[in-house]
Amino acid sequence: AKERAEKFKALRAKAKTSAEQNRKEVYAERRRQQADPNEDNKLARKSARAEYKLAKTEAAEDGEDFERKRAWDWTIEEAERWDKKQDKKEKHRNDVAFQDYDQLARKIYKRQMRELKPDMDGYNKEKEKILMDGEIVETEDGELVAIDRDGKFFATADSLSFVDSKPDKKAVDRLVQDLRKAEEVRNKRKRNGDEDDVTYINDKNKRFNKKLSRFYDGYTQEIRDSFERGTMI
């Protein structure tokens, strides 16, 4: 009985310790949830910058090449990915200024392609089903391809099944969201006057031209109208 009492006492102490530990973990998790994630990101960035500066200072004091020393921790694949990423950032920085509407349309198209997230799982499942149930046909080149009899997946010029196709709700919501985003961009451009004639090469020049227009348009309007009439003639 004494042995059982001691074991019971030890179990109660262990349970009490576990309860206290769990309570501390719950409070810590609650504090983490209440904390602003932006502040955590800022602290992480500050810490990373401080470590970078410290390592660079130590390398300079030791007379070592800091960039070369950092490269020791990278593999060839990582270095190539990093260089590719930096080149992509540089191209993006050079591509932000307005050049012409063809370039603007190309930039919008590339952004939409980056944001496009097709349902590849659903596509592959439907494709596997068609390959299992479809009909194998030999082409003129001798290639064997699977064709569904109704033309719902591998459509041809004679297929009319797309009329009965109904996209799922997620795809419709994504289309509506894209249209709303495009409408917001158009309204923003209209408010900022970006749909007027482009007389600037960057944002700084745009603000300067607006300031000139505010002070001198009243005096130069007749001259500009004359130039336009002469151009039309």
Short mmCIF file of C-alpha atoms in Angstrom, two decimals:
data_model
loop_
_atom_site.label_atom_id
_atom_site.label_comp_id
_atom_site.label_asym_id
_atom_site.label_seq_id
_atom_site.Cartn_x
_atom_site.Cartn_y
_atom_site.Cartn_z
CA ALA A 1 0.00 0.00 0.00
CA LYS A 2 2.84 2.37 0.82
CA GLU A 3 4.50 1.68 -2.55
CA ARG A 4 1.25 2.33 -4.37
CA ALA A 5 0.73 5.57 -2.45
CA GLU A 6 4.22 6.77 -3.38
CA LYS A 7 3.62 5.88 -7.04
CA PHE A 8 0.29 7.70 -6.96
CA LYS A 9 1.97 10.72 -5.39
CA ALA A 10 4.65 10.71 -8.12
CA LEU A 11 1.98 10.46 -10.81
CA ARG A 12 0.09 13.41 -9.32
CA ALA A 13 3.29 15.48 -9.26
CA LYS A 14 3.99 14.55 -12.86
CA ALA A 15 0.45 15.47 -13.88
CA LYS A 16 0.76 18.81 -12.11
CA THR A 17 4.04 19.55 -13.86
CA SER A 18 2.56 18.60 -17.23
CA ALA A 19 -0.48 20.81 -16.62
CA GLU A 20 1.74 23.78 -15.76
CA GLN A 21 3.87 23.19 -18.85
CA ASN A 22 0.78 22.95 -21.06
CA ARG A 23 -0.59 26.14 -19.57
CA LYS A 24 2.67 27.97 -20.31
CA GLU A 25 2.63 26.68 -23.88
CA VAL A 26 -0.99 27.82 -24.32
CA TYR A 27 -0.15 31.33 -23.06
CA ALA A 28 2.93 31.49 -25.30
CA GLU A 29 0.90 30.40 -28.34
CA ARG A 30 -1.78 32.97 -27.54
CA ARG A 31 0.85 35.71 -27.35
CA ARG A 32 2.27 34.59 -30.70
CA GLN A 33 -1.20 34.73 -32.28
CA GLN A 34 -1.88 38.20 -30.91
CA ALA A 35 1.46 39.51 -32.12
CA ASP A 36 1.53 41.42 -35.39
CA PRO A 37 3.17 39.23 -38.08
CA ASN A 38 4.45 42.36 -39.81
CA GLU A 39 6.42 43.26 -36.71
CA ASP A 40 7.92 39.77 -36.62
CA ASN A 41 8.92 40.12 -40.26
CA LYS A 42 10.49 43.50 -39.57
CA LEU A 43 12.46 42.08 -36.66
CA ALA A 44 13.58 39.15 -38.79
CA ARG A 45 14.74 41.51 -41.56
CA LYS A 46 16.57 43.73 -39.07
CA SER A 47 18.24 40.68 -37.55
CA ALA A 48 19.29 39.44 -41.00
CA ARG A 49 20.72 42.86 -41.91
CA ALA A 50 22.60 43.05 -38.61
CA GLU A 51 24.10 39.60 -39.15
CA TYR A 52 25.07 40.55 -42.70
CA LYS A 53 26.80 43.75 -41.57
CA LEU A 54 28.57 41.95 -38.73
CA ALA A 55 29.87 39.21 -41.03
CA LYS A 56 31.01 41.82 -43.58
CA THR A 57 32.82 43.81 -40.88
CA GLU A 58 34.57 40.71 -39.54
CA ALA A 59 35.65 39.72 -43.04
CA ALA A 60 37.04 43.22 -43.66
CA GLU A 61 38.96 43.14 -40.37
CA ASP A 62 40.45 39.75 -41.27
CA GLY A 63 41.39 40.96 -44.74
CA GLU A 64 39.13 38.45 -46.50
CA ASP A 65 36.90 38.81 -49.55
CA PHE A 66 33.41 38.83 -48.07
CA GLU A 67 31.50 37.90 -51.23
CA ARG A 68 33.92 35.07 -51.98
CA LYS A 69 33.62 33.80 -48.41
CA ARG A 70 29.83 33.84 -48.64
CA ALA A 71 29.97 31.90 -51.91
CA TRP A 72 31.64 28.99 -50.11
CA ASP A 73 28.30 28.11 -48.54
CA TRP A 74 26.51 27.98 -51.93
CA THR A 75 26.35 25.20 -54.44
CA ILE A 76 26.69 25.84 -58.17
CA GLU A 77 22.94 25.30 -58.64
CA GLU A 78 22.11 27.80 -55.88
CA ALA A 79 24.50 30.37 -57.34
CA GLU A 80 22.95 29.97 -60.80
CA ARG A 81 19.43 30.33 -59.38
CA TRP A 82 20.53 33.46 -57.50
CA ASP A 83 22.07 35.03 -60.61
CA LYS A 84 18.95 34.20 -62.60
CA LYS A 85 16.76 35.77 -59.92
CA GLN A 86 18.88 38.95 -59.87
CA ASP A 87 18.75 39.21 -63.67
CA LYS A 88 14.98 38.83 -63.55
CA LYS A 89 14.71 41.61 -60.95
CA GLU A 90 16.91 43.87 -63.06
CA LYS A 91 14.77 43.25 -66.16
CA HIS A 92 11.64 43.95 -64.12
CA ARG A 93 13.07 47.26 -62.87
CA ASN A 94 13.91 48.29 -66.42
CA ASP A 95 10.45 47.24 -67.62
CA VAL A 96 8.29 49.32 -65.28
CA ALA A 97 8.43 52.62 -67.18
CA PHE A 98 5.86 53.28 -69.87
CA GLN A 99 7.21 52.78 -73.40
CA ASP A 100 4.23 52.05 -75.65
CA TYR A 101 0.88 50.30 -75.43
CA ASP A 102 2.20 47.10 -77.00
CA GLN A 103 4.80 46.84 -74.26
CA LEU A 104 2.14 47.65 -71.64
CA ALA A 105 -0.16 44.92 -73.00
CA ARG A 106 2.73 42.44 -72.97
CA LYS A 107 3.54 43.31 -69.35
CA ILE A 108 -0.11 42.87 -68.30
CA TYR A 109 -0.27 39.54 -70.14
CA LYS A 110 2.88 38.25 -68.41
CA ARG A 111 1.49 39.32 -65.02
CA GLN A 112 -1.80 37.54 -65.69
CA MET A 113 0.08 34.40 -66.73
CA ARG A 114 2.04 34.50 -63.45
CA GLU A 115 -1.18 34.81 -61.47
CA LEU A 116 -2.97 32.06 -63.44
CA LYS A 117 -3.41 28.91 -61.37
CA PRO A 118 -5.01 26.15 -63.45
CA ASP A 119 -6.60 23.12 -61.80
CA MET A 120 -4.02 20.59 -62.92
CA ASP A 121 -5.35 17.86 -60.60
CA GLY A 122 -8.82 18.02 -62.13
CA TYR A 123 -7.35 18.19 -65.63
CA ASN A 124 -5.17 15.11 -65.08
CA LYS A 125 -8.06 13.14 -63.56
CA GLU A 126 -10.32 13.95 -66.51
CA LYS A 127 -7.53 13.13 -68.95
CA GLU A 128 -6.89 9.76 -67.28
CA LYS A 129 -10.59 8.94 -67.49
CA ILE A 130 -10.68 9.79 -71.20
CA LEU A 131 -7.56 7.71 -71.85
CA MET A 132 -9.24 4.75 -70.13
CA ASP A 133 -12.66 5.12 -71.77
CA GLY A 134 -11.73 6.81 -75.04
CA GLU A 135 -11.10 5.43 -78.47
CA ILE A 136 -7.56 4.94 -79.83
CA VAL A 137 -7.15 6.46 -83.31
CA GLU A 138 -4.13 6.37 -85.59
CA THR A 139 -3.19 9.67 -87.23
CA GLU A 140 -1.70 10.18 -90.69
CA ASP A 141 1.78 10.21 -89.16
CA GLY A 142 1.18 6.82 -87.58
CA GLU A 143 0.81 8.23 -84.05
CA LEU A 144 -1.76 6.61 -81.76
CA VAL A 145 -3.87 9.10 -79.82
CA ALA A 146 -6.86 8.71 -77.51
CA ILE A 147 -10.02 10.56 -78.53
CA ASP A 148 -13.20 10.73 -76.52
CA ARG A 149 -16.24 9.84 -78.58
CA ASP A 150 -18.28 12.88 -77.56
CA GLY A 151 -15.46 15.37 -78.08
CA LYS A 152 -15.75 16.75 -74.54
CA PHE A 153 -12.02 16.66 -73.80
CA PHE A 154 -10.08 16.23 -77.05
CA ALA A 155 -12.27 18.57 -79.09
CA THR A 156 -12.06 18.91 -82.86
CA ALA A 157 -13.46 21.42 -85.33
CA ASP A 158 -16.70 19.43 -85.45
CA SER A 159 -17.15 19.21 -81.66
CA LEU A 160 -20.10 21.04 -80.14
CA SER A 161 -19.87 19.68 -76.61
CA PHE A 162 -18.31 22.92 -75.32
CA VAL A 163 -21.81 24.42 -75.45
CA ASP A 164 -22.89 22.19 -72.57
CA SER A 165 -19.68 22.72 -70.58
CA LYS A 166 -20.22 24.40 -67.23
CA PRO A 167 -17.19 25.73 -65.30
CA ASP A 168 -17.10 25.20 -61.58
CA LYS A 169 -17.88 28.00 -59.12
CA LYS A 170 -14.23 28.61 -58.23
CA ALA A 171 -13.34 29.28 -61.88
CA VAL A 172 -16.27 31.70 -62.25
CA ASP A 173 -15.32 33.51 -59.04
CA ARG A 174 -11.73 33.79 -60.26
CA LEU A 175 -12.91 35.27 -63.57
CA VAL A 176 -15.14 37.79 -61.76
CA GLN A 177 -12.23 38.75 -59.49
CA ASP A 178 -9.93 39.29 -62.49
CA LEU A 179 -12.54 41.46 -64.21
CA ARG A 180 -13.04 43.55 -61.09
CA LYS A 181 -9.30 43.98 -60.70
CA ALA A 182 -8.97 45.09 -64.33
CA GLU A 183 -11.85 47.55 -63.83
CA GLU A 184 -10.16 48.98 -60.72
CA VAL A 185 -6.93 49.44 -62.66
CA ARG A 186 -8.77 51.23 -65.49
CA ASN A 187 -10.57 53.51 -63.03
CA LYS A 188 -7.28 54.30 -61.28
CA ARG A 189 -5.61 55.12 -64.60
CA LYS A 190 -8.56 57.33 -65.51
CA ARG A 191 -8.39 59.18 -62.18
CA ASN A 192 -4.65 59.74 -62.57
CA GLY A 193 -5.06 60.93 -66.14
CA ASP A 194 -3.01 58.06 -67.59
CA GLU A 195 -5.47 57.65 -70.45
CA ASP A 196 -4.63 61.10 -71.80
CA ASP A 197 -1.85 61.74 -74.29
CA VAL A 198 1.46 60.53 -72.88
CA THR A 199 3.79 63.52 -72.55
CA TYR A 200 6.16 62.09 -69.93
CA ILE A 201 8.90 59.48 -69.66
CA ASN A 202 8.61 58.63 -65.96
CA ASP A 203 6.61 59.52 -62.86
CA LYS A 204 8.87 62.43 -61.91
CA ASN A 205 8.52 63.95 -65.38
CA LYS A 206 4.76 63.35 -65.22
CA ARG A 207 4.43 65.35 -62.00
CA PHE A 208 6.57 68.14 -63.45
CA ASN A 209 4.41 68.31 -66.59
CA LYS A 210 1.27 68.51 -64.46
CA LYS A 211 2.78 71.39 -62.52
CA LEU A 212 3.61 73.20 -65.77
CA SER A 213 0.09 72.62 -67.05
CA ARG A 214 -1.40 74.02 -63.87
CA PHE A 215 0.52 77.32 -64.23
CA TYR A 216 0.85 77.82 -67.98
CA ASP A 217 -2.05 76.07 -69.75
CA GLY A 218 -4.11 79.24 -69.62
CA TYR A 219 -1.44 81.06 -71.66
CA THR A 220 -0.40 78.31 -74.04
CA GLN A 221 -3.79 76.80 -74.90
CA GLU A 222 -4.25 79.00 -77.99
CA ILE A 223 -0.75 78.19 -79.26
CA ARG A 224 -1.27 74.47 -78.81
CA ASP A 225 -4.66 74.63 -80.55
CA SER A 226 -3.02 76.40 -83.47
CA PHE A 227 -0.36 73.71 -83.71
CA GLU A 228 -3.03 71.02 -83.66
CA ARG A 229 -5.06 72.74 -86.38
CA GLY A 230 -1.93 73.05 -88.48
CA THR A 231 -1.15 69.38 -87.98
CA MET A 232 -4.65 68.42 -89.04
CA ILE A 233 -4.37 70.55 -92.18
#
